[in-house]
Amino acid sequence: MNDKIKRYLLMLLSAAVGVFIIGYIGYQAYMFKRSPVKTETALEKTVYDTIDTKAFFVRDESYIQTKGKGTVVPLISDGMRVASGDTVAVLFSDDDSARQFNRLKEVESAISYYKSLKNRVGVQTTDLSALDKRIDSSAASYVKALQSGNINSTVKFRDALKEAMTARQLATGGAISVDEKIASLESELASLNNKSGGYTSVTVNNPGYYISTTDGYEETVPYDEATEYTVEQINEVLKASPNNKSVMGKLVDGFNWYILCNIPTNKVTSFKTDSQVKILLPDYTIQQVYARFIKVNDSKDGKTAVVFCGNEMNEVIANLRLEDVQLVVNEYTGFRIDNRAIREVDGEQGVYVLVGNIVRFRKINVIYSSTDYSIVNNIENESGQLRMYDEVITEGTDLFDGKIISR
């Protein structure tokens, strides 16, 4: 009886081992054929090789003086060009009157907006993708404005987002009744007009770009000496404290403005005199400005004083002063590829892509590489190269051109 049990157990054990071996071989064959992969879509991206530094912006600024004190309410945006004698702001004797005036202007704008909406009710469009892109763009700009802390930009992009969302609602036949809202706003406007107090107009005596605020650095660097500043002088400027004055704003009188900064001496040859340089502003919604590289001054302790000159003007540029900037030395545009995907096959550098369920090899030309990724472009008139939206295989084993992947 014991021998029978032993033989029976031995048969069971042999069968179990056989099943395990067959299962293991089958699993390995399945995995060899399947080779699960992970992919990323090939998309175009621009990356920059930059010199990061601290910069001081110098403008030809003059204060706007007027008699009396109180609360100033600007009538135009910063950076706008004005002529001699133009009214740029109004001065109220107290904060309450200024708040009422601001609210009056907001209500007037809102009435105009809702009346324009009323005229568009019933107007439809089939191009919803364009409206969706507009909403996405407006939302992204609004978030950046919030992060920057620029109130004027925040309000502008908030309104743009609201307008884009309303446009889509109208386009899809959404019902919007504005008569009650318009009536309420007109009633508020009448009340505000009855309460509105007097104010003093703030005018300018010469043409220039208007800026409603001052930062206390207007007299830190004399405009006509800006291009001669040394390394030590720029270091002192970057550490300077503001000297605030009670004025009604300021005018930028000259077209040109300057950027003073110290950069590593071994990087000076990255720029040619009078060349146009892209300057990134990581802390702002307007992420870049352009200025000419005009001057190299002294060098000390491995740093060299350099000067850039620009003449573009807008709301952001009008208020730049002590800023973190990135001076673009080179920029690279191409497909962003994970370095794990790059391989060499038969002497050709490239990547494997998934076309349907078939693996294909695509050639690449690396123009920029970092620790994690590379930027690649195509060599003109060569076939078999990586294309936009290819599904690049970043993880996979035993890959070869023509392999079928079961997913």
mmCIF file of N, CA, C and O in Angstrom, residues 31-128:
data_model
loop_
_atom_site.group_PDB
_atom_site.id
_atom_site.type_symbol
_atom_site.label_atom_id
_atom_site.label_comp_id
_atom_site.label_asym_id
_atom_site.label_seq_id
_atom_site.Cartn_x
_atom_site.Cartn_y
_atom_site.Cartn_z
ATOM 1 N N MET A 31 5.729 36.177 -23.939
ATOM 2 C CA MET A 31 6.351 37.449 -23.601
ATOM 3 C C MET A 31 7.366 37.872 -24.656
ATOM 4 O O MET A 31 7.516 39.058 -24.954
ATOM 5 N N PHE A 32 8.079 36.868 -25.249
ATOM 6 C CA PHE A 32 9.041 37.190 -26.300
ATOM 7 C C PHE A 32 8.337 37.793 -27.504
ATOM 8 O O PHE A 32 8.815 38.732 -28.128
ATOM 9 N N LYS A 33 7.189 37.259 -27.827
ATOM 10 C CA LYS A 33 6.429 37.767 -28.966
ATOM 11 C C LYS A 33 5.759 39.090 -28.634
ATOM 12 O O LYS A 33 5.706 40.010 -29.448
ATOM 13 N N ARG A 34 5.266 39.206 -27.397
ATOM 14 C CA ARG A 34 4.469 40.386 -27.045
ATOM 15 C C ARG A 34 5.344 41.591 -26.748
ATOM 16 O O ARG A 34 5.093 42.689 -27.241
ATOM 17 N N SER A 35 6.387 41.421 -25.920
ATOM 18 C CA SER A 35 7.295 42.511 -25.539
ATOM 19 C C SER A 35 6.537 43.810 -25.293
ATOM 20 O O SER A 35 6.549 44.718 -26.114
ATOM 21 N N PRO A 36 5.825 43.942 -24.180
ATOM 22 C CA PRO A 36 5.067 45.167 -23.905
ATOM 23 C C PRO A 36 5.976 46.393 -24.035
ATOM 24 O O PRO A 36 7.131 46.366 -23.624
ATOM 25 N N VAL A 37 5.452 47.460 -24.619
ATOM 26 C CA VAL A 37 6.238 48.670 -24.822
ATOM 27 C C VAL A 37 5.488 49.879 -24.279
ATOM 28 O O VAL A 37 4.270 49.855 -24.127
ATOM 29 N N LYS A 38 6.270 50.910 -24.005
ATOM 30 C CA LYS A 38 5.708 52.206 -23.655
ATOM 31 C C LYS A 38 6.154 53.202 -24.712
ATOM 32 O O LYS A 38 7.290 53.138 -25.185
ATOM 33 N N THR A 39 5.254 54.124 -25.061
ATOM 34 C CA THR A 39 5.581 55.079 -26.123
ATOM 35 C C THR A 39 5.290 56.515 -25.694
ATOM 36 O O THR A 39 4.520 56.750 -24.759
ATOM 37 N N GLU A 40 5.943 57.443 -26.389
ATOM 38 C CA GLU A 40 5.666 58.876 -26.249
ATOM 39 C C GLU A 40 5.509 59.460 -27.648
ATOM 40 O O GLU A 40 6.234 59.071 -28.569
ATOM 41 N N THR A 41 4.583 60.411 -27.787
ATOM 42 C CA THR A 41 4.350 61.028 -29.089
ATOM 43 C C THR A 41 5.437 62.052 -29.398
ATOM 44 O O THR A 41 5.789 62.875 -28.548
ATOM 45 N N ALA A 42 5.976 61.987 -30.603
ATOM 46 C CA ALA A 42 7.014 62.945 -31.029
ATOM 47 C C ALA A 42 6.360 64.301 -31.305
ATOM 48 O O ALA A 42 5.567 64.440 -32.234
ATOM 49 N N LEU A 43 6.691 65.295 -30.483
ATOM 50 C CA LEU A 43 6.133 66.641 -30.621
ATOM 51 C C LEU A 43 7.274 67.653 -30.698
ATOM 52 O O LEU A 43 8.333 67.462 -30.092
ATOM 53 N N GLU A 44 7.021 68.739 -31.408
ATOM 54 C CA GLU A 44 8.047 69.763 -31.575
ATOM 55 C C GLU A 44 8.137 70.645 -30.329
ATOM 56 O O GLU A 44 7.128 71.009 -29.749
ATOM 57 N N LYS A 45 9.359 70.961 -29.961
ATOM 58 C CA LYS A 45 9.589 71.786 -28.768
ATOM 59 C C LYS A 45 10.839 72.626 -29.000
ATOM 60 O O LYS A 45 11.747 72.221 -29.718
ATOM 61 N N THR A 46 10.856 73.804 -28.379
ATOM 62 C CA THR A 46 12.035 74.672 -28.443
ATOM 63 C C THR A 46 12.671 74.759 -27.061
ATOM 64 O O THR A 46 11.974 75.017 -26.063
ATOM 65 N N VAL A 47 13.968 74.528 -26.992
ATOM 66 C CA VAL A 47 14.693 74.696 -25.730
ATOM 67 C C VAL A 47 15.795 75.728 -25.953
ATOM 68 O O VAL A 47 16.220 75.972 -27.087
ATOM 69 N N TYR A 48 16.240 76.326 -24.860
ATOM 70 C CA TYR A 48 17.196 77.426 -24.951
ATOM 71 C C TYR A 48 18.463 77.133 -24.156
ATOM 72 O O TYR A 48 18.414 76.546 -23.068
ATOM 73 N N ASP A 49 19.581 77.575 -24.713
ATOM 74 C CA ASP A 49 20.851 77.620 -23.998
ATOM 75 C C ASP A 49 20.995 79.062 -23.528
ATOM 76 O O ASP A 49 21.091 79.983 -24.352
ATOM 77 N N THR A 50 20.967 79.294 -22.223
ATOM 78 C CA THR A 50 20.880 80.659 -21.705
ATOM 79 C C THR A 50 21.979 80.989 -20.700
ATOM 80 O O THR A 50 22.602 80.102 -20.116
ATOM 81 N N ILE A 51 22.166 82.293 -20.519
ATOM 82 C CA ILE A 51 22.976 82.834 -19.427
ATOM 83 C C ILE A 51 21.999 83.471 -18.450
ATOM 84 O O ILE A 51 21.319 84.443 -18.781
ATOM 85 N N ASP A 52 21.904 82.923 -17.259
ATOM 86 C CA ASP A 52 20.979 83.430 -16.252
ATOM 87 C C ASP A 52 21.677 84.479 -15.391
ATOM 88 O O ASP A 52 22.775 84.233 -14.869
ATOM 89 N N THR A 53 21.037 85.638 -15.243
ATOM 90 C CA THR A 53 21.654 86.717 -14.471
ATOM 91 C C THR A 53 20.588 87.663 -13.931
ATOM 92 O O THR A 53 19.399 87.531 -14.243
ATOM 93 N N LYS A 54 21.028 88.604 -13.117
ATOM 94 C CA LYS A 54 20.159 89.657 -12.584
ATOM 95 C C LYS A 54 20.406 90.912 -13.416
ATOM 96 O O LYS A 54 21.556 91.248 -13.716
ATOM 97 N N ALA A 55 19.322 91.612 -13.775
ATOM 98 C CA ALA A 55 19.460 92.776 -14.654
ATOM 99 C C ALA A 55 18.730 93.982 -14.078
ATOM 100 O O ALA A 55 17.753 93.849 -13.335
ATOM 101 N N PHE A 56 19.223 95.160 -14.464
ATOM 102 C CA PHE A 56 18.591 96.428 -14.078
ATOM 103 C C PHE A 56 18.189 97.154 -15.359
ATOM 104 O O PHE A 56 19.018 97.374 -16.245
ATOM 105 N N PHE A 57 16.904 97.535 -15.448
ATOM 106 C CA PHE A 57 16.381 98.228 -16.621
ATOM 107 C C PHE A 57 16.395 99.737 -16.383
ATOM 108 O O PHE A 57 15.919 100.214 -15.343
ATOM 109 N N VAL A 58 16.945 100.465 -17.344
ATOM 110 C CA VAL A 58 17.074 101.920 -17.253
ATOM 111 C C VAL A 58 16.250 102.566 -18.359
ATOM 112 O O VAL A 58 16.405 102.224 -19.537
ATOM 113 N N ARG A 59 15.379 103.517 -17.982
ATOM 114 C CA ARG A 59 14.583 104.271 -18.956
ATOM 115 C C ARG A 59 14.809 105.764 -18.743
ATOM 116 O O ARG A 59 15.186 106.189 -17.653
ATOM 117 N N ASP A 60 14.527 106.557 -19.769
ATOM 118 C CA ASP A 60 14.636 108.015 -19.679
ATOM 119 C C ASP A 60 13.343 108.536 -19.077
ATOM 120 O O ASP A 60 12.427 108.942 -19.780
ATOM 121 N N GLU A 61 13.269 108.536 -17.747
ATOM 122 C CA GLU A 61 12.009 108.781 -17.043
ATOM 123 C C GLU A 61 11.973 110.163 -16.400
ATOM 124 O O GLU A 61 12.976 110.660 -15.901
ATOM 125 N N SER A 62 10.780 110.748 -16.398
ATOM 126 C CA SER A 62 10.568 112.014 -15.689
ATOM 127 C C SER A 62 9.261 111.916 -14.914
ATOM 128 O O SER A 62 8.281 111.314 -15.388
ATOM 129 N N TYR A 63 9.236 112.508 -13.712
ATOM 130 C CA TYR A 63 8.047 112.435 -12.866
ATOM 131 C C TYR A 63 6.940 113.354 -13.382
ATOM 132 O O TYR A 63 7.201 114.408 -13.965
ATOM 133 N N ILE A 64 5.710 112.934 -13.167
ATOM 134 C CA ILE A 64 4.543 113.782 -13.459
ATOM 135 C C ILE A 64 4.157 114.482 -12.164
ATOM 136 O O ILE A 64 3.732 113.846 -11.200
ATOM 137 N N GLN A 65 4.342 115.777 -12.139
ATOM 138 C CA GLN A 65 4.044 116.576 -10.945
ATOM 139 C C GLN A 65 2.708 117.290 -11.123
ATOM 140 O O GLN A 65 2.338 117.672 -12.236
ATOM 141 N N THR A 66 1.978 117.440 -10.039
ATOM 142 C CA THR A 66 0.742 118.216 -10.077
ATOM 143 C C THR A 66 0.460 118.744 -8.678
ATOM 144 O O THR A 66 0.945 118.188 -7.684
ATOM 145 N N LYS A 67 -0.320 119.807 -8.597
ATOM 146 C CA LYS A 67 -0.657 120.378 -7.295
ATOM 147 C C LYS A 67 -1.725 119.521 -6.618
ATOM 148 O O LYS A 67 -2.606 118.980 -7.271
ATOM 149 N N GLY A 68 -1.648 119.469 -5.309
ATOM 150 C CA GLY A 68 -2.643 118.723 -4.553
ATOM 151 C C GLY A 68 -2.226 117.287 -4.305
ATOM 152 O O GLY A 68 -1.327 116.752 -4.945
ATOM 153 N N LYS A 69 -2.895 116.676 -3.340
ATOM 154 C CA LYS A 69 -2.657 115.292 -2.988
ATOM 155 C C LYS A 69 -3.978 114.537 -2.983
ATOM 156 O O LYS A 69 -5.044 115.117 -2.861
ATOM 157 N N GLY A 70 -3.885 113.220 -3.095
ATOM 158 C CA GLY A 70 -5.094 112.413 -3.086
ATOM 159 C C GLY A 70 -4.848 111.066 -3.746
ATOM 160 O O GLY A 70 -3.719 110.583 -3.805
ATOM 161 N N THR A 71 -5.921 110.491 -4.254
ATOM 162 C CA THR A 71 -5.858 109.177 -4.887
ATOM 163 C C THR A 71 -5.923 109.326 -6.401
ATOM 164 O O THR A 71 -6.840 109.940 -6.937
ATOM 165 N N VAL A 72 -4.921 108.757 -7.077
ATOM 166 C CA VAL A 72 -4.831 108.862 -8.535
ATOM 167 C C VAL A 72 -5.496 107.645 -9.192
ATOM 168 O O VAL A 72 -5.254 106.508 -8.791
ATOM 169 N N VAL A 73 -6.322 107.909 -10.185
ATOM 170 C CA VAL A 73 -6.937 106.835 -10.974
ATOM 171 C C VAL A 73 -6.485 106.989 -12.424
ATOM 172 O O VAL A 73 -6.848 107.965 -13.091
ATOM 173 N N PRO A 74 -5.664 106.058 -12.937
ATOM 174 C CA PRO A 74 -5.206 106.154 -14.331
ATOM 175 C C PRO A 74 -6.373 106.008 -15.309
ATOM 176 O O PRO A 74 -7.321 105.255 -15.055
ATOM 177 N N LEU A 75 -6.286 106.702 -16.419
ATOM 178 C CA LEU A 75 -7.307 106.596 -17.461
ATOM 179 C C LEU A 75 -6.834 105.753 -18.637
ATOM 180 O O LEU A 75 -7.637 105.370 -19.487
ATOM 181 N N ILE A 76 -5.534 105.486 -18.715
ATOM 182 C CA ILE A 76 -4.983 104.684 -19.807
ATOM 183 C C ILE A 76 -4.028 103.649 -19.230
ATOM 184 O O ILE A 76 -3.624 103.743 -18.062
ATOM 185 N N SER A 77 -3.676 102.674 -20.030
ATOM 186 C CA SER A 77 -2.790 101.600 -19.582
ATOM 187 C C SER A 77 -1.334 102.052 -19.588
ATOM 188 O O SER A 77 -0.934 102.921 -20.367
ATOM 189 N N ASP A 78 -0.544 101.436 -18.727
ATOM 190 C CA ASP A 78 0.896 101.709 -18.704
ATOM 191 C C ASP A 78 1.518 101.336 -20.051
ATOM 192 O O ASP A 78 1.154 100.335 -20.671
ATOM 193 N N GLY A 79 2.474 102.157 -20.482
ATOM 194 C CA GLY A 79 3.185 101.885 -21.725
ATOM 195 C C GLY A 79 2.556 102.515 -22.949
ATOM 196 O O GLY A 79 3.111 102.404 -24.045
ATOM 197 N N MET A 80 1.408 103.200 -22.778
ATOM 198 C CA MET A 80 0.771 103.842 -23.928
ATOM 199 C C MET A 80 1.456 105.168 -24.249
ATOM 200 O O MET A 80 1.886 105.901 -23.360
ATOM 201 N N ARG A 81 1.540 105.464 -25.540
ATOM 202 C CA ARG A 81 2.147 106.708 -25.996
ATOM 203 C C ARG A 81 1.145 107.847 -25.844
ATOM 204 O O ARG A 81 -0.027 107.716 -26.225
ATOM 205 N N VAL A 82 1.574 108.972 -25.253
ATOM 206 C CA VAL A 82 0.698 110.132 -25.070
ATOM 207 C C VAL A 82 1.369 111.373 -25.659
ATOM 208 O O VAL A 82 2.593 111.418 -25.831
ATOM 209 N N ALA A 83 0.539 112.362 -25.949
ATOM 210 C CA ALA A 83 1.042 113.624 -26.515
ATOM 211 C C ALA A 83 1.034 114.709 -25.445
ATOM 212 O O ALA A 83 0.374 114.583 -24.398
ATOM 213 N N SER A 84 1.744 115.778 -25.696
ATOM 214 C CA SER A 84 1.787 116.894 -24.761
ATOM 215 C C SER A 84 0.391 117.448 -24.546
ATOM 216 O O SER A 84 -0.357 117.690 -25.489
ATOM 217 N N GLY A 85 0.002 117.625 -23.267
ATOM 218 C CA GLY A 85 -1.320 118.147 -22.929
ATOM 219 C C GLY A 85 -2.376 117.095 -22.717
ATOM 220 O O GLY A 85 -3.509 117.412 -22.289
ATOM 221 N N ASP A 86 -2.083 115.822 -22.991
ATOM 222 C CA ASP A 86 -3.070 114.746 -22.800
ATOM 223 C C ASP A 86 -3.385 114.553 -21.322
ATOM 224 O O ASP A 86 -2.506 114.685 -20.455
ATOM 225 N N THR A 87 -4.648 114.218 -21.041
ATOM 226 C CA THR A 87 -5.052 113.844 -19.686
ATOM 227 C C THR A 87 -4.816 112.351 -19.515
ATOM 228 O O THR A 87 -5.380 111.535 -20.252
ATOM 229 N N VAL A 88 -3.985 111.968 -18.551
ATOM 230 C CA VAL A 88 -3.616 110.562 -18.371
ATOM 231 C C VAL A 88 -4.250 109.944 -17.128
ATOM 232 O O VAL A 88 -4.309 108.718 -17.001
ATOM 233 N N ALA A 89 -4.722 110.790 -16.194
ATOM 234 C CA ALA A 89 -5.304 110.276 -14.955
ATOM 235 C C ALA A 89 -6.176 111.355 -14.337
ATOM 236 O O ALA A 89 -6.185 112.516 -14.794
ATOM 237 N N VAL A 90 -6.900 110.959 -13.311
ATOM 238 C CA VAL A 90 -7.681 111.927 -12.541
ATOM 239 C C VAL A 90 -7.325 111.764 -11.066
ATOM 240 O O VAL A 90 -7.016 110.663 -10.599
ATOM 241 N N LEU A 91 -7.354 112.887 -10.346
ATOM 242 C CA LEU A 91 -6.960 112.919 -8.942
ATOM 243 C C LEU A 91 -8.164 113.218 -8.068
ATOM 244 O O LEU A 91 -8.838 114.242 -8.259
ATOM 245 N N PHE A 92 -8.435 112.299 -7.104
ATOM 246 C CA PHE A 92 -9.543 112.482 -6.172
ATOM 247 C C PHE A 92 -9.002 112.826 -4.788
ATOM 248 O O PHE A 92 -7.916 112.390 -4.397
ATOM 249 N N SER A 93 -9.797 113.579 -4.040
ATOM 250 C CA SER A 93 -9.358 114.013 -2.714
ATOM 251 C C SER A 93 -9.422 112.899 -1.683
ATOM 252 O O SER A 93 -8.758 112.968 -0.652
ATOM 253 N N ASP A 94 -10.238 111.858 -1.940
ATOM 254 C CA ASP A 94 -10.355 110.760 -0.984
ATOM 255 C C ASP A 94 -10.541 109.432 -1.716
ATOM 256 O O ASP A 94 -10.916 109.388 -2.893
ATOM 257 N N ASP A 95 -10.309 108.347 -0.985
ATOM 258 C CA ASP A 95 -10.365 107.008 -1.570
ATOM 259 C C ASP A 95 -11.774 106.621 -2.008
ATOM 260 O O ASP A 95 -11.960 105.945 -3.021
ATOM 261 N N ASP A 96 -12.794 107.032 -1.235
ATOM 262 C CA ASP A 96 -14.171 106.658 -1.567
ATOM 263 C C ASP A 96 -14.578 107.203 -2.933
ATOM 264 O O ASP A 96 -15.208 106.499 -3.734
ATOM 265 N N SER A 97 -14.232 108.443 -3.194
ATOM 266 C CA SER A 97 -14.579 109.049 -4.487
ATOM 267 C C SER A 97 -13.864 108.320 -5.622
ATOM 268 O O SER A 97 -14.430 108.098 -6.690
ATOM 269 N N ALA A 98 -12.608 107.942 -5.367
ATOM 270 C CA ALA A 98 -11.848 107.214 -6.386
ATOM 271 C C ALA A 98 -12.476 105.845 -6.653
ATOM 272 O O ALA A 98 -12.582 105.413 -7.807
ATOM 273 N N ARG A 99 -12.903 105.162 -5.588
ATOM 274 C CA ARG A 99 -13.538 103.853 -5.748
ATOM 275 C C ARG A 99 -14.842 103.973 -6.528
ATOM 276 O O ARG A 99 -15.149 103.139 -7.393
ATOM 277 N N GLN A 100 -15.620 105.008 -6.251
ATOM 278 C CA GLN A 100 -16.876 105.216 -6.974
ATOM 279 C C GLN A 100 -16.610 105.472 -8.464
ATOM 280 O O GLN A 100 -17.327 104.968 -9.331
ATOM 281 N N PHE A 101 -15.553 106.233 -8.739
ATOM 282 C CA PHE A 101 -15.208 106.515 -10.136
ATOM 283 C C PHE A 101 -14.789 105.233 -10.854
ATOM 284 O O PHE A 101 -15.209 104.982 -11.987
ATOM 285 N N ASN A 102 -13.975 104.430 -10.189
ATOM 286 C CA ASN A 102 -13.549 103.157 -10.784
ATOM 287 C C ASN A 102 -14.731 102.246 -11.051
ATOM 288 O O ASN A 102 -14.822 101.592 -12.096
ATOM 289 N N ARG A 103 -15.663 102.223 -10.084
ATOM 290 C CA ARG A 103 -16.847 101.378 -10.258
ATOM 291 C C ARG A 103 -17.713 101.902 -11.405
ATOM 292 O O ARG A 103 -18.264 101.120 -12.187
ATOM 293 N N LEU A 104 -17.803 103.210 -11.539
ATOM 294 C CA LEU A 104 -18.576 103.804 -12.626
ATOM 295 C C LEU A 104 -18.017 103.354 -13.971
ATOM 296 O O LEU A 104 -18.767 102.976 -14.885
ATOM 297 N N LYS A 105 -16.695 103.375 -14.110
ATOM 298 C CA LYS A 105 -16.071 102.941 -15.357
ATOM 299 C C LYS A 105 -16.292 101.453 -15.611
ATOM 300 O O LYS A 105 -16.512 101.015 -16.753
ATOM 301 N N GLU A 106 -16.250 100.654 -14.539
ATOM 302 C CA GLU A 106 -16.495 99.210 -14.673
ATOM 303 C C GLU A 106 -17.925 98.940 -15.128
ATOM 304 O O GLU A 106 -18.160 98.077 -15.982
ATOM 305 N N VAL A 107 -18.873 99.691 -14.572
ATOM 306 C CA VAL A 107 -20.278 99.493 -14.931
ATOM 307 C C VAL A 107 -20.518 99.902 -16.379
ATOM 308 O O VAL A 107 -21.229 99.217 -17.125
ATOM 309 N N GLU A 108 -19.922 101.019 -16.800
ATOM 310 C CA GLU A 108 -20.052 101.440 -18.200
ATOM 311 C C GLU A 108 -19.514 100.369 -19.146
ATOM 312 O O GLU A 108 -20.134 100.062 -20.180
ATOM 313 N N SER A 109 -18.373 99.791 -18.792
ATOM 314 C CA SER A 109 -17.772 98.735 -19.614
ATOM 315 C C SER A 109 -18.656 97.491 -19.640
ATOM 316 O O SER A 109 -18.834 96.856 -20.685
ATOM 317 N N ALA A 110 -19.236 97.149 -18.467
ATOM 318 C CA ALA A 110 -20.091 95.963 -18.383
ATOM 319 C C ALA A 110 -21.363 96.138 -19.211
ATOM 320 O O ALA A 110 -21.814 95.198 -19.881
ATOM 321 N N ILE A 111 -21.941 97.323 -19.191
ATOM 322 C CA ILE A 111 -23.142 97.584 -19.990
ATOM 323 C C ILE A 111 -22.836 97.411 -21.472
ATOM 324 O O ILE A 111 -23.598 96.785 -22.220
ATOM 325 N N SER A 112 -21.708 97.952 -21.901
ATOM 326 C CA SER A 112 -21.302 97.812 -23.292
ATOM 327 C C SER A 112 -21.105 96.337 -23.656
ATOM 328 O O SER A 112 -21.506 95.881 -24.736
ATOM 329 N N TYR A 113 -20.512 95.580 -22.746
ATOM 330 C CA TYR A 113 -20.256 94.157 -22.983
ATOM 331 C C TYR A 113 -21.563 93.378 -23.129
ATOM 332 O O TYR A 113 -21.737 92.599 -24.075
ATOM 333 N N TYR A 114 -22.493 93.581 -22.184
ATOM 334 C CA TYR A 114 -23.747 92.823 -22.222
ATOM 335 C C TYR A 114 -24.627 93.221 -23.399
ATOM 336 O O TYR A 114 -25.355 92.386 -23.948
ATOM 337 N N LYS A 115 -24.539 94.472 -23.819
ATOM 338 C CA LYS A 115 -25.296 94.884 -25.007
ATOM 339 C C LYS A 115 -24.740 94.211 -26.261
ATOM 340 O O LYS A 115 -25.504 93.838 -27.165
ATOM 341 N N SER A 116 -23.419 94.053 -26.307
ATOM 342 C CA SER A 116 -22.828 93.347 -27.450
ATOM 343 C C SER A 116 -23.225 91.881 -27.439
ATOM 344 O O SER A 116 -23.452 91.269 -28.486
ATOM 345 N N LEU A 117 -23.355 91.293 -26.228
ATOM 346 C CA LEU A 117 -23.813 89.906 -26.124
ATOM 347 C C LEU A 117 -25.238 89.760 -26.629
ATOM 348 O O LEU A 117 -25.576 88.796 -27.321
ATOM 349 N N LYS A 118 -26.058 90.726 -26.282
ATOM 350 C CA LYS A 118 -27.463 90.677 -26.700
ATOM 351 C C LYS A 118 -27.573 90.635 -28.217
ATOM 352 O O LYS A 118 -28.420 89.928 -28.771
ATOM 353 N N ASN A 119 -26.707 91.376 -28.894
ATOM 354 C CA ASN A 119 -26.736 91.396 -30.360
ATOM 355 C C ASN A 119 -26.257 90.082 -30.970
ATOM 356 O O ASN A 119 -26.546 89.787 -32.127
ATOM 357 N N ARG A 120 -25.528 89.283 -30.176
ATOM 358 C CA ARG A 120 -24.973 88.036 -30.707
ATOM 359 C C ARG A 120 -25.794 86.808 -30.365
ATOM 360 O O ARG A 120 -25.497 85.710 -30.829
ATOM 361 N N VAL A 121 -26.796 86.935 -29.519
ATOM 362 C CA VAL A 121 -27.624 85.784 -29.150
ATOM 363 C C VAL A 121 -28.268 85.205 -30.402
ATOM 364 O O VAL A 121 -28.838 85.923 -31.217
ATOM 365 N N GLY A 122 -28.137 83.889 -30.555
ATOM 366 C CA GLY A 122 -28.706 83.223 -31.727
ATOM 367 C C GLY A 122 -27.699 83.007 -32.825
ATOM 368 O O GLY A 122 -27.925 82.228 -33.747
ATOM 369 N N VAL A 123 -26.553 83.686 -32.747
ATOM 370 C CA VAL A 123 -25.512 83.492 -33.750
ATOM 371 C C VAL A 123 -24.729 82.232 -33.384
ATOM 372 O O VAL A 123 -24.224 82.100 -32.276
ATOM 373 N N GLN A 124 -24.644 81.267 -34.308
ATOM 374 C CA GLN A 124 -23.989 80.007 -34.024
ATOM 375 C C GLN A 124 -22.857 79.755 -35.011
ATOM 376 O O GLN A 124 -22.807 80.336 -36.086
ATOM 377 N N THR A 125 -21.955 78.866 -34.615
ATOM 378 C CA THR A 125 -20.856 78.474 -35.482
ATOM 379 C C THR A 125 -20.570 77.000 -35.289
ATOM 380 O O THR A 125 -20.853 76.446 -34.223
ATOM 381 N N THR A 126 -20.033 76.372 -36.294
ATOM 382 C CA THR A 126 -19.697 74.948 -36.197
ATOM 383 C C THR A 126 -18.233 74.739 -35.820
ATOM 384 O O THR A 126 -17.818 73.628 -35.557
ATOM 385 N N ASP A 127 -17.453 75.790 -35.816
ATOM 386 C CA ASP A 127 -16.026 75.664 -35.531
ATOM 387 C C ASP A 127 -15.777 75.706 -34.022
ATOM 388 O O ASP A 127 -15.199 76.655 -33.495
ATOM 389 N N LEU A 128 -16.222 74.665 -33.324
ATOM 390 C CA LEU A 128 -16.094 74.627 -31.870
ATOM 391 C C LEU A 128 -14.644 74.401 -31.449
ATOM 392 O O LEU A 128 -14.245 74.822 -30.363
#
